[in-house]
Tab-separated table of C-alpha atoms and ligand atoms in Angstrom:
chain	number	residue	atom	x	y	z
A	21	MET	CA	24.151	-8.247	22.336
A	22	SER	CA	24.378	-4.779	23.808
A	23	VAL	CA	21.096	-3.460	22.506
A	24	HIS	CA	19.709	-1.600	25.474
A	25	ILE	CA	16.282	-0.759	24.130
A	26	GLN	CA	13.612	-2.193	26.426
A	27	THR	CA	10.479	-0.564	25.039
A	28	PRO	CA	9.607	1.544	21.972
A	29	HIS	CA	9.501	4.574	24.276
A	30	ASP	CA	13.260	4.241	24.864
A	31	LEU	CA	13.834	4.691	21.134
A	32	VAL	CA	11.602	7.741	20.972
A	33	ARG	CA	13.340	9.266	24.012
A	34	ALA	CA	16.734	8.661	22.422
A	35	TYR	CA	15.609	10.312	19.183
A	36	GLN	CA	17.175	13.771	19.227
A	37	SER	CA	15.586	15.384	16.180
A	38	ARG	CA	12.250	17.075	15.807
A	39	ALA	CA	9.688	15.580	13.466
A	40	LYS	CA	10.128	17.061	9.994
A	41	LYS	CA	7.096	18.119	8.042
A	42	ARG	CA	8.767	17.830	4.644
A	43	PHE	CA	9.303	14.115	5.207
A	44	GLY	CA	5.747	13.553	6.441
A	45	GLN	CA	6.937	12.506	9.879
A	46	HIS	CA	4.287	11.326	12.359
A	47	PHE	CA	5.758	8.854	14.794
A	48	LEU	CA	4.240	5.899	16.618
A	49	SER	CA	5.362	4.680	20.004
A	50	ASP	CA	2.432	2.884	21.676
A	51	PRO	CA	3.598	-0.750	22.049
A	52	SER	CA	0.097	-2.117	21.585
A	53	ILE	CA	-0.379	-0.267	18.274
A	54	LEU	CA	3.047	-1.405	17.067
A	55	ASP	CA	2.124	-4.975	17.975
A	56	GLN	CA	-1.168	-4.710	16.122
A	57	ILE	CA	0.656	-3.493	13.003
A	58	SER	CA	3.162	-6.355	13.251
A	59	ASP	CA	0.286	-8.803	13.816
A	60	ALA	CA	-1.533	-7.477	10.752
A	61	GLY	CA	1.675	-8.100	8.784
A	62	GLU	CA	1.911	-11.562	10.418
A	63	VAL	CA	5.539	-10.803	11.223
A	64	GLU	CA	7.236	-13.898	12.592
A	65	GLU	CA	10.699	-15.220	13.318
A	66	GLY	CA	12.682	-15.774	10.134
A	67	ASP	CA	10.488	-13.542	7.960
A	68	HIS	CA	12.023	-11.013	5.608
A	69	VAL	CA	10.321	-7.642	5.871
A	70	LEU	CA	10.712	-4.486	3.817
A	71	GLU	CA	9.892	-1.310	5.741
A	72	ILE	CA	9.623	2.143	4.208
A	73	GLY	CA	10.252	5.094	6.523
A	74	PRO	CA	11.362	3.624	9.872
A	75	GLY	CA	11.907	7.070	11.459
A	76	PRO	CA	12.974	6.536	15.091
A	77	GLY	CA	12.639	2.786	14.482
A	78	THR	CA	9.933	1.716	16.926
A	79	LEU	CA	8.102	-0.544	14.465
A	80	THR	CA	11.474	-1.735	13.166
A	81	TRP	CA	12.499	-2.706	16.694
A	82	VAL	CA	9.269	-4.596	17.396
A	83	MET	CA	9.711	-6.604	14.182
A	84	LEU	CA	13.396	-7.282	14.944
A	85	GLU	CA	12.454	-8.459	18.431
A	86	ARG	CA	10.054	-10.917	16.804
A	87	GLY	CA	13.037	-12.427	15.030
A	88	ALA	CA	12.390	-11.012	11.556
A	89	HIS	CA	15.006	-9.788	9.080
A	90	VAL	CA	14.142	-6.154	8.440
A	91	THR	CA	15.326	-3.990	5.548
A	92	SER	CA	14.317	-0.381	6.141
A	93	VAL	CA	14.547	2.479	3.661
A	94	GLU	CA	14.872	5.914	5.254
A	95	ILE	CA	15.381	9.297	3.592
A	96	ASP	CA	16.167	11.435	6.645
A	97	ARG	CA	19.848	11.661	7.624
A	98	ASP	CA	19.089	12.295	11.305
A	99	ALA	CA	16.905	9.201	11.456
A	100	GLN	CA	19.567	7.211	9.609
A	101	SER	CA	22.265	7.923	12.194
A	102	HIS	CA	19.866	7.281	15.071
A	103	LEU	CA	18.898	3.920	13.551
A	104	THR	CA	22.515	2.918	12.981
A	105	GLU	CA	23.373	3.819	16.553
A	106	HIS	CA	20.449	2.062	18.213
A	107	LEU	CA	19.543	-0.822	15.931
A	108	GLY	CA	22.862	-1.331	14.126
A	109	GLU	CA	23.784	-4.272	16.349
A	110	TYR	CA	20.978	-6.444	15.071
A	111	GLU	CA	22.522	-8.591	12.363
A	112	ARG	CA	19.067	-9.026	10.867
A	113	PHE	CA	18.708	-5.256	10.345
A	114	THR	CA	19.663	-3.590	7.061
A	115	LEU	CA	19.347	0.168	6.690
A	116	VAL	CA	19.079	1.559	3.187
A	117	SER	CA	19.555	5.322	2.941
A	118	GLY	CA	17.643	7.272	0.334
A	119	ASP	CA	14.306	8.024	-1.279
A	120	ALA	CA	12.179	4.904	-1.540
A	121	THR	CA	10.154	6.324	-4.433
A	122	ARG	CA	13.314	6.461	-6.545
A	123	MET	CA	14.536	2.975	-5.747
A	124	ASP	CA	14.019	-0.394	-7.286
A	125	LEU	CA	12.549	-1.927	-4.136
A	126	THR	CA	12.284	-5.372	-5.708
A	127	GLU	CA	15.980	-5.363	-6.486
A	128	LEU	CA	16.631	-4.319	-2.896
A	129	MET	CA	14.970	-7.537	-1.730
A	130	GLY	CA	16.368	-9.423	-4.722
A	131	GLY	CA	16.917	-13.131	-4.560
A	132	LEU	CA	14.426	-13.768	-1.763
A	133	GLU	CA	11.765	-16.366	-2.363
A	134	SER	CA	9.232	-14.178	-0.638
A	135	PHE	CA	9.033	-11.161	1.616
A	136	LYS	CA	6.507	-8.974	3.413
A	137	VAL	CA	6.111	-5.225	3.405
A	138	VAL	CA	5.135	-3.556	6.667
A	139	ALA	CA	5.261	0.201	7.053
A	140	ASN	CA	3.864	3.273	8.646
A	141	LEU	CA	4.908	5.425	5.726
A	142	PRO	CA	4.370	9.070	4.877
A	143	TYR	CA	0.937	9.811	3.347
A	144	ASN	CA	2.361	11.533	0.296
A	145	VAL	CA	4.333	8.515	-0.902
A	146	GLY	CA	1.999	5.720	0.266
A	147	THR	CA	-0.098	5.231	-2.866
A	148	ASP	CA	2.939	5.561	-5.114
A	149	ILE	CA	4.848	2.866	-3.219
A	150	PHE	CA	1.767	0.623	-3.098
A	151	LEU	CA	1.190	0.880	-6.868
A	152	LYS	CA	4.871	0.379	-7.609
A	153	LEU	CA	5.140	-2.724	-5.450
A	154	THR	CA	1.902	-4.141	-6.808
A	155	ALA	CA	2.926	-3.656	-10.429
A	156	SER	CA	6.442	-4.992	-9.803
A	157	GLY	CA	5.428	-8.627	-9.626
A	158	ALA	CA	7.820	-9.035	-6.673
A	159	PRO	CA	7.271	-12.181	-4.565
A	160	ILE	CA	5.430	-10.364	-1.786
A	161	SER	CA	3.344	-12.616	0.462
A	162	LEU	CA	1.635	-9.856	2.455
A	163	MET	CA	1.655	-6.080	2.791
A	164	ALA	CA	0.468	-4.064	5.784
A	165	LEU	CA	0.596	-0.367	4.999
A	166	MET	CA	-0.615	2.778	6.724
A	167	PHE	CA	-2.506	5.378	4.691
A	168	GLN	CA	-4.673	8.378	5.254
A	169	ARG	CA	-8.031	6.762	6.121
A	170	GLU	CA	-9.796	7.966	2.948
A	171	VAL	CA	-7.106	6.476	0.723
A	172	ALA	CA	-7.307	3.091	2.467
A	173	ALA	CA	-11.099	3.276	2.107
A	174	ARG	CA	-10.769	3.829	-1.657
A	175	MET	CA	-8.540	0.771	-1.912
A	176	VAL	CA	-10.992	-1.605	-0.240
A	177	ALA	CA	-14.207	-0.014	-1.581
A	178	GLY	CA	-16.856	-1.928	-3.512
A	179	VAL	CA	-19.885	-0.702	-5.482
A	180	GLY	CA	-21.908	1.742	-3.399
A	181	ASP	CA	-19.050	2.614	-1.041
A	182	SER	CA	-17.690	6.121	-1.089
A	183	GLY	CA	-14.386	6.291	-2.905
A	184	TYR	CA	-15.157	3.326	-5.169
A	185	GLY	CA	-13.147	3.738	-8.344
A	186	SER	CA	-10.172	2.668	-10.389
A	187	LEU	CA	-7.900	2.324	-7.326
A	188	SER	CA	-10.440	-0.082	-5.745
A	189	LEU	CA	-10.603	-2.180	-8.903
A	190	PHE	CA	-6.834	-2.223	-9.432
A	191	THR	CA	-6.403	-3.311	-5.801
A	192	ARG	CA	-9.007	-6.047	-6.161
A	193	LEU	CA	-7.400	-7.282	-9.369
A	194	HIS	CA	-4.206	-8.027	-7.482
A	195	HIS	CA	-5.101	-8.469	-3.820
A	196	GLU	CA	-7.416	-9.552	-1.089
A	197	ALA	CA	-7.471	-6.204	0.745
A	198	LYS	CA	-8.816	-5.325	4.198
A	199	ILE	CA	-8.694	-2.507	6.705
A	200	ALA	CA	-6.972	-3.908	9.773
A	201	LEU	CA	-6.823	-0.872	12.023
A	202	VAL	CA	-8.082	2.723	12.111
A	203	LEU	CA	-6.065	5.210	14.152
A	204	PRO	CA	-7.079	8.680	15.316
A	205	PRO	CA	-4.636	11.590	14.887
A	206	GLY	CA	-3.676	11.390	18.579
A	207	ALA	CA	-2.013	8.000	18.073
A	208	PHE	CA	0.879	9.815	16.367
A	209	THR	CA	3.444	12.386	17.453
A	210	PRO	CA	2.935	15.001	16.176
A	211	PRO	CA	-0.700	14.274	15.318
A	212	PRO	CA	-1.583	14.571	11.622
A	213	ARG	CA	-4.779	16.389	10.576
A	214	VAL	CA	-6.509	13.223	9.427
A	215	HIS	CA	-7.333	9.725	10.598
A	216	SER	CA	-5.107	6.902	9.428
A	217	ALA	CA	-5.885	3.337	8.478
A	218	LEU	CA	-3.691	0.301	8.176
A	219	ALA	CA	-4.676	-1.863	5.235
A	220	THR	CA	-3.478	-5.373	4.500
A	221	PHE	CA	-3.025	-6.764	1.017
A	222	ARG	CA	-2.702	-10.475	0.330
A	223	PRO	CA	-1.739	-10.987	-3.315
A	224	VAL	CA	-3.945	-13.216	-5.456
A	225	GLU	CA	-1.595	-15.538	-7.300
A	226	GLY	CA	-1.461	-14.674	-10.990
A	227	THR	CA	-4.021	-11.882	-10.286
A	228	ARG	CA	-7.792	-12.433	-10.602
A	229	ILE	CA	-7.434	-12.200	-14.403
A	230	PRO	CA	-4.485	-14.426	-15.334
A	231	ASP	CA	-4.883	-13.903	-19.083
A	232	LEU	CA	-2.585	-11.004	-19.953
A	233	GLU	CA	-4.540	-9.626	-22.887
A	234	ARG	CA	-7.812	-9.646	-20.960
A	235	ARG	CA	-6.166	-8.079	-17.946
A	236	ASP	CA	-4.799	-5.348	-20.160
A	237	TRP	CA	-8.324	-4.668	-21.496
A	238	PHE	CA	-9.716	-4.706	-17.965
A	239	GLU	CA	-7.218	-2.029	-16.913
A	240	ARG	CA	-7.829	0.097	-19.998
A	241	ILE	CA	-11.594	-0.088	-19.615
A	242	VAL	CA	-11.461	0.806	-15.922
A	243	ARG	CA	-9.142	3.731	-16.564
A	244	ALA	CA	-11.019	5.115	-19.562
A	245	THR	CA	-14.479	4.872	-18.002
A	246	PHE	CA	-13.587	6.262	-14.569
A	247	GLN	CA	-11.880	9.229	-16.225
A	248	MET	CA	-15.465	10.118	-17.150
A	249	ARG	CA	-16.991	8.969	-13.884
A	250	ARG	CA	-20.224	10.952	-14.273
A	251	LYS	CA	-20.858	9.822	-17.848
A	252	THR	CA	-22.419	6.541	-18.920
A	253	MET	CA	-20.180	3.612	-19.798
A	254	PRO	CA	-20.422	3.931	-23.606
A	255	ASN	CA	-18.840	7.417	-23.436
A	256	GLY	CA	-15.712	6.055	-21.801
A	257	LEU	CA	-15.621	2.974	-24.025
A	258	LYS	CA	-15.716	5.184	-27.103
A	259	LYS	CA	-12.227	6.397	-26.219
A	260	LEU	CA	-11.039	2.821	-26.610
A	261	GLY	CA	-12.505	2.609	-30.103
A	262	VAL	CA	-15.672	0.756	-29.058
A	263	GLU	CA	-18.611	2.258	-30.964
A	264	LYS	CA	-21.686	3.146	-28.938
A	265	PRO	CA	-24.052	0.500	-30.381
A	266	ASP	CA	-21.440	-2.215	-29.751
A	267	ALA	CA	-20.903	-0.919	-26.219
A	268	ALA	CA	-24.657	-0.986	-25.615
A	269	VAL	CA	-24.913	-4.602	-26.758
A	270	ALA	CA	-22.001	-5.648	-24.554
A	271	LEU	CA	-23.424	-3.807	-21.523
A	272	GLU	CA	-26.847	-5.384	-22.046
A	273	GLU	CA	-25.215	-8.765	-22.378
A	274	ILE	CA	-23.442	-8.503	-19.001
A	275	GLY	CA	-26.738	-7.374	-17.509
A	276	VAL	CA	-26.002	-3.788	-16.446
A	277	GLY	CA	-27.627	-1.851	-19.289
A	278	ALA	CA	-26.249	0.815	-21.608
A	279	LYS	CA	-27.046	3.695	-19.247
A	280	ALA	CA	-24.869	2.403	-16.425
A	281	ARG	CA	-22.139	4.622	-15.003
A	282	PRO	CA	-18.759	3.089	-14.137
A	283	GLU	CA	-19.340	3.320	-10.375
A	284	GLU	CA	-22.379	1.018	-10.729
A	285	LEU	CA	-20.293	-1.836	-12.140
A	286	THR	CA	-18.720	-4.435	-9.868
A	287	PHE	CA	-15.304	-5.984	-10.392
A	288	GLU	CA	-17.063	-8.997	-11.916
A	289	ASP	CA	-18.967	-6.715	-14.336
A	290	PHE	CA	-15.737	-5.104	-15.542
A	291	ASP	CA	-14.197	-8.558	-15.822
A	292	ALA	CA	-17.124	-9.830	-17.919
A	293	LEU	CA	-16.997	-6.711	-20.076
A	294	SER	CA	-13.267	-7.061	-20.720
A	295	LYS	CA	-13.883	-10.675	-21.750
A	296	LEU	CA	-16.465	-9.600	-24.329
A	297	ILE	CA	-14.494	-6.648	-25.640
A	298	SER	CA	-11.140	-8.463	-25.828
A	299	ALA	CA	-12.877	-11.184	-27.829
A	300	GLY	CA	-13.877	-8.443	-30.288
B	22	LIG	N1	7.561	4.357	10.827
B	22	LIG	C1	7.869	5.419	11.760
B	22	LIG	C2	7.954	6.787	11.101
B	22	LIG	C3	6.739	7.238	10.352
B	22	LIG	S1	6.918	8.869	9.694
B	22	LIG	C4	6.860	5.407	12.895
B	22	LIG	O1	5.852	4.724	12.754
B	22	LIG	O2	7.055	6.083	13.903
B	22	LIG	C5	7.388	8.536	8.025
B	22	LIG	C6	8.873	8.179	7.846
B	22	LIG	O3	9.137	8.035	6.450
B	22	LIG	C7	9.836	9.237	8.328
B	22	LIG	O4	10.872	8.628	9.034
B	22	LIG	C8	10.362	9.901	7.044
B	22	LIG	O5	11.638	10.463	7.189
B	22	LIG	C9	10.347	8.740	6.100
B	22	LIG	N2	10.260	9.090	4.671
B	22	LIG	C10	9.553	10.121	4.123
B	22	LIG	N3	9.640	10.115	2.779
B	22	LIG	C11	10.432	9.047	2.459
B	22	LIG	C12	10.902	8.513	1.222
B	22	LIG	N4	10.573	9.064	0.060
B	22	LIG	N5	11.698	7.420	1.265
B	22	LIG	C13	12.024	6.840	2.453
B	22	LIG	N6	11.598	7.305	3.646
B	22	LIG	C14	10.813	8.395	3.657
Protein backbone atom coordinates (compact mmCIF):
# COMPACT_ATOMS: atom_id res chain seq x y z
CA MET A 1 0.00 0.00 0.00
CA SER A 2 1.45 3.35 -0.94
CA VAL A 3 0.15 5.31 2.01
CA HIS A 4 3.11 7.43 2.98
CA ILE A 5 1.77 8.95 6.16
CA GLN A 6 4.08 8.10 9.07
CA THR A 7 2.68 10.33 11.80
CA PRO A 8 -0.39 12.56 12.23
CA HIS A 9 1.90 15.56 11.71
CA ASP A 10 2.48 14.47 8.10
CA LEU A 11 -1.25 14.77 7.45
CA VAL A 12 -1.43 18.21 9.01
CA ARG A 13 1.60 19.36 6.99
CA ALA A 14 0.01 18.07 3.80
CA TYR A 15 -3.23 19.90 4.57
CA GLN A 16 -3.21 22.97 2.32
CA SER A 17 -6.26 24.86 3.56
CA ARG A 18 -6.64 27.19 6.48
CA ALA A 19 -8.97 26.24 9.30
CA LYS A 20 -12.45 27.59 8.57
CA LYS A 21 -14.40 29.24 11.33
CA ARG A 22 -17.80 28.59 9.76
CA PHE A 23 -17.22 24.85 9.99
CA GLY A 24 -15.98 25.03 13.59
CA GLN A 25 -12.53 23.78 12.63
CA HIS A 26 -10.04 23.18 15.46
CA PHE A 27 -7.60 20.47 14.52
CA LEU A 28 -5.76 17.90 16.60
CA SER A 29 -2.37 16.49 15.75
CA ASP A 30 -0.68 15.34 18.98
CA PRO A 31 -0.29 11.55 18.58
CA SER A 32 -0.74 10.92 22.29
CA ILE A 33 -4.06 12.82 22.38
CA LEU A 34 -5.27 11.00 19.27
CA ASP A 35 -4.34 7.70 20.90
CA GLN A 36 -6.19 8.62 24.07
CA ILE A 37 -9.32 9.42 22.05
CA SER A 38 -9.06 6.11 20.18
CA ASP A 39 -8.48 4.31 23.49
CA ALA A 40 -11.55 5.96 25.01
CA GLY A 41 -13.52 4.69 22.00
CA GLU A 42 -11.87 1.26 22.48
CA VAL A 43 -11.07 1.26 18.77
CA GLU A 44 -9.69 -2.11 17.74
CA GLU A 45 -8.96 -4.11 14.62
CA GLY A 46 -12.15 -5.07 12.80
CA ASP A 47 -14.33 -2.45 14.49
CA HIS A 48 -16.70 -0.30 12.48
CA VAL A 49 -16.45 3.35 13.45
CA LEU A 50 -18.52 6.35 12.43
CA GLU A 51 -16.61 9.63 12.58
CA ILE A 52 -18.16 13.06 12.14
CA GLY A 53 -15.86 15.83 10.91
CA PRO A 54 -12.50 14.18 10.12
CA GLY A 55 -10.94 17.45 8.87
CA PRO A 56 -7.30 16.73 7.93
CA GLY A 57 -7.89 13.12 9.03
CA THR A 58 -5.44 12.64 11.89
CA LEU A 59 -7.89 10.79 14.15
CA THR A 60 -9.18 8.93 11.10
CA TRP A 61 -5.65 7.78 10.28
CA VAL A 62 -4.94 6.60 13.83
CA MET A 63 -8.14 4.53 13.82
CA LEU A 64 -7.38 3.11 10.35
CA GLU A 65 -3.89 2.17 11.50
CA ARG A 66 -5.50 0.25 14.36
CA GLY A 67 -7.27 -1.85 11.75
CA ALA A 68 -10.75 -0.35 12.11
CA HIS A 69 -13.23 0.30 9.30
CA VAL A 70 -13.89 4.04 9.40
CA THR A 71 -16.80 5.90 7.81
CA SER A 72 -16.22 9.64 8.05
CA VAL A 73 -18.71 12.38 7.25
CA GLU A 74 -17.14 15.68 6.22
CA ILE A 75 -18.82 18.88 5.04
CA ASP A 76 -15.78 20.83 3.82
CA ARG A 77 -14.81 20.30 0.17
CA ASP A 78 -11.13 21.09 0.77
CA ALA A 79 -10.96 18.51 3.55
CA GLN A 80 -12.80 16.01 1.35
CA SER A 81 -10.22 16.17 -1.44
CA HIS A 82 -7.34 16.04 1.03
CA LEU A 83 -8.84 12.94 2.67
CA THR A 84 -9.41 11.22 -0.66
CA GLU A 85 -5.84 11.94 -1.70
CA HIS A 86 -4.17 10.83 1.52
CA LEU A 87 -6.44 8.18 3.00
CA GLY A 88 -8.24 7.00 -0.13
CA GLU A 89 -6.01 3.94 -0.44
CA TYR A 90 -7.27 2.38 2.75
CA GLU A 91 -9.97 -0.05 1.69
CA ARG A 92 -11.46 0.23 5.16
CA PHE A 93 -12.00 3.99 4.74
CA THR A 94 -15.29 5.41 3.48
CA LEU A 95 -15.68 9.15 3.02
CA VAL A 96 -19.19 10.55 3.00
CA SER A 97 -19.46 14.13 1.77
CA GLY A 98 -22.07 16.42 3.25
CA ASP A 99 -23.68 17.83 6.36
CA ALA A 100 -23.92 15.21 9.08
CA THR A 101 -26.82 17.01 10.78
CA ARG A 102 -28.94 16.48 7.67
CA MET A 103 -28.12 12.83 7.18
CA ASP A 104 -29.65 9.63 8.38
CA LEU A 105 -26.49 8.44 10.13
CA THR A 106 -28.04 5.12 11.10
CA GLU A 107 -28.82 4.37 7.48
CA LEU A 108 -25.24 5.27 6.62
CA MET A 109 -24.06 2.47 8.90
CA GLY A 110 -27.04 0.32 7.93
CA GLY A 111 -26.86 -3.42 8.15
CA LEU A 112 -24.06 -3.52 10.71
CA GLU A 113 -24.64 -5.52 13.85
CA SER A 114 -22.92 -2.85 15.88
CA PHE A 115 -20.68 0.15 15.45
CA LYS A 116 -18.89 2.82 17.47
CA VAL A 117 -18.92 6.57 17.09
CA VAL A 118 -15.66 8.41 17.69
CA ALA A 119 -15.30 12.07 16.80
CA ASN A 120 -13.72 15.37 17.53
CA LEU A 121 -16.65 17.25 16.08
CA PRO A 122 -17.52 20.92 15.86
CA TYR A 123 -19.04 22.34 19.07
CA ASN A 124 -22.11 23.72 17.33
CA VAL A 125 -23.29 20.36 16.02
CA GLY A 126 -22.11 18.11 18.88
CA THR A 127 -25.23 18.04 21.04
CA ASP A 128 -27.49 17.74 18.00
CA ILE A 129 -25.58 14.71 16.68
CA PHE A 130 -25.44 13.15 20.16
CA LEU A 131 -29.21 13.50 20.68
CA LYS A 132 -29.96 12.26 17.18
CA LEU A 133 -27.78 9.17 17.55
CA THR A 134 -29.13 8.44 21.01
CA ALA A 135 -32.76 8.69 19.92
CA SER A 136 -32.13 6.67 16.75
CA GLY A 137 -31.93 3.32 18.48
CA ALA A 138 -28.98 2.44 16.22
CA PRO A 139 -26.86 -0.52 17.40
CA ILE A 140 -24.08 1.65 18.82
CA SER A 141 -21.82 -0.11 21.32
CA LEU A 142 -19.84 2.95 22.42
CA MET A 143 -19.52 6.64 21.62
CA ALA A 144 -16.54 8.87 22.37
CA LEU A 145 -17.34 12.46 21.48
CA MET A 146 -15.63 15.79 22.02
CA PHE A 147 -17.67 18.72 23.34
CA GLN A 148 -17.12 22.10 24.85
CA ARG A 149 -16.24 21.21 28.46
CA GLU A 150 -19.42 22.73 29.95
CA VAL A 151 -21.64 20.72 27.63
CA ALA A 152 -19.88 17.45 28.52
CA ALA A 153 -20.23 18.41 32.19
CA ARG A 154 -24.00 18.86 31.77
CA MET A 155 -24.24 15.41 30.21
CA VAL A 156 -22.56 13.60 33.09
CA ALA A 157 -23.90 15.81 35.92
CA GLY A 158 -25.82 14.47 38.91
CA VAL A 159 -27.79 16.28 41.63
CA GLY A 160 -25.71 19.10 43.10
CA ASP A 161 -23.36 19.37 40.12
CA SER A 162 -23.43 22.53 38.07
CA GLY A 163 -25.25 22.01 34.81
CA TYR A 164 -27.50 19.25 36.17
CA GLY A 165 -30.68 19.23 34.13
CA SER A 166 -32.73 17.56 31.44
CA LEU A 167 -29.67 16.78 29.28
CA SER A 168 -28.07 14.95 32.26
CA LEU A 169 -31.22 12.91 32.85
CA PHE A 170 -31.75 12.10 29.17
CA THR A 171 -28.11 10.96 28.97
CA ARG A 172 -28.46 8.82 32.08
CA LEU A 173 -31.66 7.26 30.76
CA HIS A 174 -29.78 5.89 27.79
CA HIS A 175 -26.11 5.66 28.74
CA GLU A 176 -23.37 5.08 31.22
CA ALA A 177 -21.55 8.38 30.59
CA LYS A 178 -18.10 9.53 31.71
CA ILE A 179 -15.61 12.28 31.01
CA ALA A 180 -12.54 10.57 29.61
CA LEU A 181 -10.30 13.52 28.83
CA VAL A 182 -10.23 17.29 29.33
CA LEU A 183 -8.21 19.32 26.84
CA PRO A 184 -7.06 22.93 27.12
CA PRO A 185 -7.50 25.28 24.13
CA GLY A 186 -3.81 24.90 23.22
CA ALA A 187 -4.30 21.24 22.29
CA PHE A 188 -6.02 22.42 19.09
CA THR A 189 -4.95 24.41 16.05
CA PRO A 190 -6.24 27.07 16.02
CA PRO A 191 -7.09 27.10 19.73
CA PRO A 192 -10.79 27.56 20.54
CA ARG A 193 -11.84 29.99 23.30
CA VAL A 194 -12.97 27.24 25.64
CA HIS A 195 -11.78 23.99 27.16
CA SER A 196 -12.94 20.76 25.57
CA ALA A 197 -13.87 17.43 27.06
CA LEU A 198 -14.16 14.01 25.54
CA ALA A 199 -17.09 12.08 26.95
CA THR A 200 -17.81 8.39 26.50
CA PHE A 201 -21.28 6.92 26.35
CA ARG A 202 -21.95 3.22 26.80
CA PRO A 203 -25.60 2.50 25.97
CA VAL A 204 -27.72 0.76 28.59
CA GLU A 205 -29.56 -2.00 26.77
CA GLY A 206 -33.25 -1.20 26.47
CA THR A 207 -32.56 2.06 28.40
CA ARG A 208 -32.87 2.30 32.21
CA ILE A 209 -36.67 2.43 31.82
CA PRO A 210 -37.60 -0.35 29.39
CA ASP A 211 -41.35 0.22 29.68
CA LEU A 212 -42.23 2.59 26.84
CA GLU A 213 -45.17 4.32 28.48
CA ARG A 214 -43.24 4.98 31.68
CA ARG A 215 -40.24 6.19 29.74
CA ASP A 216 -42.47 8.57 27.85
CA TRP A 217 -43.80 9.96 31.16
CA PHE A 218 -40.27 10.22 32.53
CA GLU A 219 -39.23 12.33 29.53
CA ARG A 220 -42.33 14.52 29.70
CA ILE A 221 -41.94 15.12 33.42
CA VAL A 222 -38.25 15.98 33.10
CA ARG A 223 -38.91 18.37 30.23
CA ALA A 224 -41.91 20.09 31.79
CA THR A 225 -40.34 20.57 35.22
CA PHE A 226 -36.92 21.76 34.06
CA GLN A 227 -38.59 24.31 31.78
CA MET A 228 -39.52 25.91 35.11
CA ARG A 229 -36.24 25.11 36.83
CA ARG A 230 -36.64 27.72 39.59
CA LYS A 231 -40.21 26.72 40.45
CA THR A 232 -41.26 23.83 42.66
CA MET A 233 -42.12 20.50 41.07
CA PRO A 234 -45.93 20.84 41.25
CA ASN A 235 -45.78 23.93 38.99
CA GLY A 236 -44.15 21.96 36.20
CA LEU A 237 -46.36 18.92 36.75
CA LYS A 238 -49.45 21.09 36.39
CA LYS A 239 -48.57 21.56 32.73
CA LEU A 240 -48.95 17.82 32.30
CA GLY A 241 -52.44 17.90 33.79
CA VAL A 242 -51.38 16.74 37.26
CA GLU A 243 -53.29 18.80 39.84
CA LYS A 244 -51.26 20.31 42.66
CA PRO A 245 -52.69 18.20 45.52
CA ASP A 246 -52.05 15.01 43.52
CA ALA A 247 -48.52 16.18 42.72
CA ALA A 248 -47.91 16.89 46.41
CA VAL A 249 -49.04 13.39 47.40
CA ALA A 250 -46.83 11.78 44.76
CA LEU A 251 -43.81 13.89 45.77
CA GLU A 252 -44.32 13.05 49.44
CA GLU A 253 -44.64 9.40 48.54
CA ILE A 254 -41.26 9.31 46.74
CA GLY A 255 -39.77 11.10 49.73
CA VAL A 256 -38.73 14.46 48.27
CA GLY A 257 -41.58 16.68 49.47
CA ALA A 258 -43.91 18.99 47.59
CA LYS A 259 -41.56 21.99 47.77
CA ALA A 260 -38.74 20.29 45.90
CA ARG A 261 -37.33 21.91 42.77
CA PRO A 262 -36.46 19.72 39.77
CA GLU A 263 -32.70 20.08 40.28
CA GLU A 264 -33.04 18.45 43.73
CA LEU A 265 -34.44 15.22 42.27
CA THR A 266 -32.16 12.37 41.26
CA PHE A 267 -32.68 10.15 38.24
CA GLU A 268 -34.19 7.55 40.58
CA ASP A 269 -36.61 10.16 41.98
CA PHE A 270 -37.83 11.07 38.49
CA ASP A 271 -38.10 7.38 37.69
CA ALA A 272 -40.18 6.72 40.82
CA LEU A 273 -42.36 9.74 40.07
CA SER A 274 -43.00 8.63 36.49
CA LYS A 275 -44.02 5.21 37.84
CA LEU A 276 -46.60 6.78 40.15
CA ILE A 277 -47.92 9.26 37.62
CA SER A 278 -48.11 6.80 34.71
CA ALA A 279 -50.09 4.48 36.97
CA GLY A 280 -52.56 7.36 37.39
N1 LIG B 1 -11.55 15.68 13.69
C1 LIG B 1 -10.62 16.66 13.16
C2 LIG B 1 -11.29 17.98 12.80
C3 LIG B 1 -12.03 18.67 13.90
S1 LIG B 1 -12.70 20.23 13.39
C4 LIG B 1 -9.48 16.86 14.15
O1 LIG B 1 -9.62 16.40 15.28
O2 LIG B 1 -8.48 17.49 13.82
C5 LIG B 1 -14.37 19.80 13.01
C6 LIG B 1 -14.55 19.14 11.63
O3 LIG B 1 -15.94 18.94 11.40
C7 LIG B 1 -14.07 19.98 10.46
O4 LIG B 1 -13.37 19.18 9.57
C8 LIG B 1 -15.36 20.52 9.82
O5 LIG B 1 -15.22 20.81 8.45
C9 LIG B 1 -16.30 19.38 10.07
N2 LIG B 1 -17.73 19.73 10.09
C10 LIG B 1 -18.28 20.88 10.57
N3 LIG B 1 -19.63 20.86 10.49
C11 LIG B 1 -19.94 19.65 9.93
C12 LIG B 1 -21.18 19.02 9.59
N4 LIG B 1 -22.34 19.62 9.80
N5 LIG B 1 -21.13 17.79 9.03
C13 LIG B 1 -19.94 17.16 8.83
N6 LIG B 1 -18.75 17.71 9.15
C14 LIG B 1 -18.74 18.94 9.69
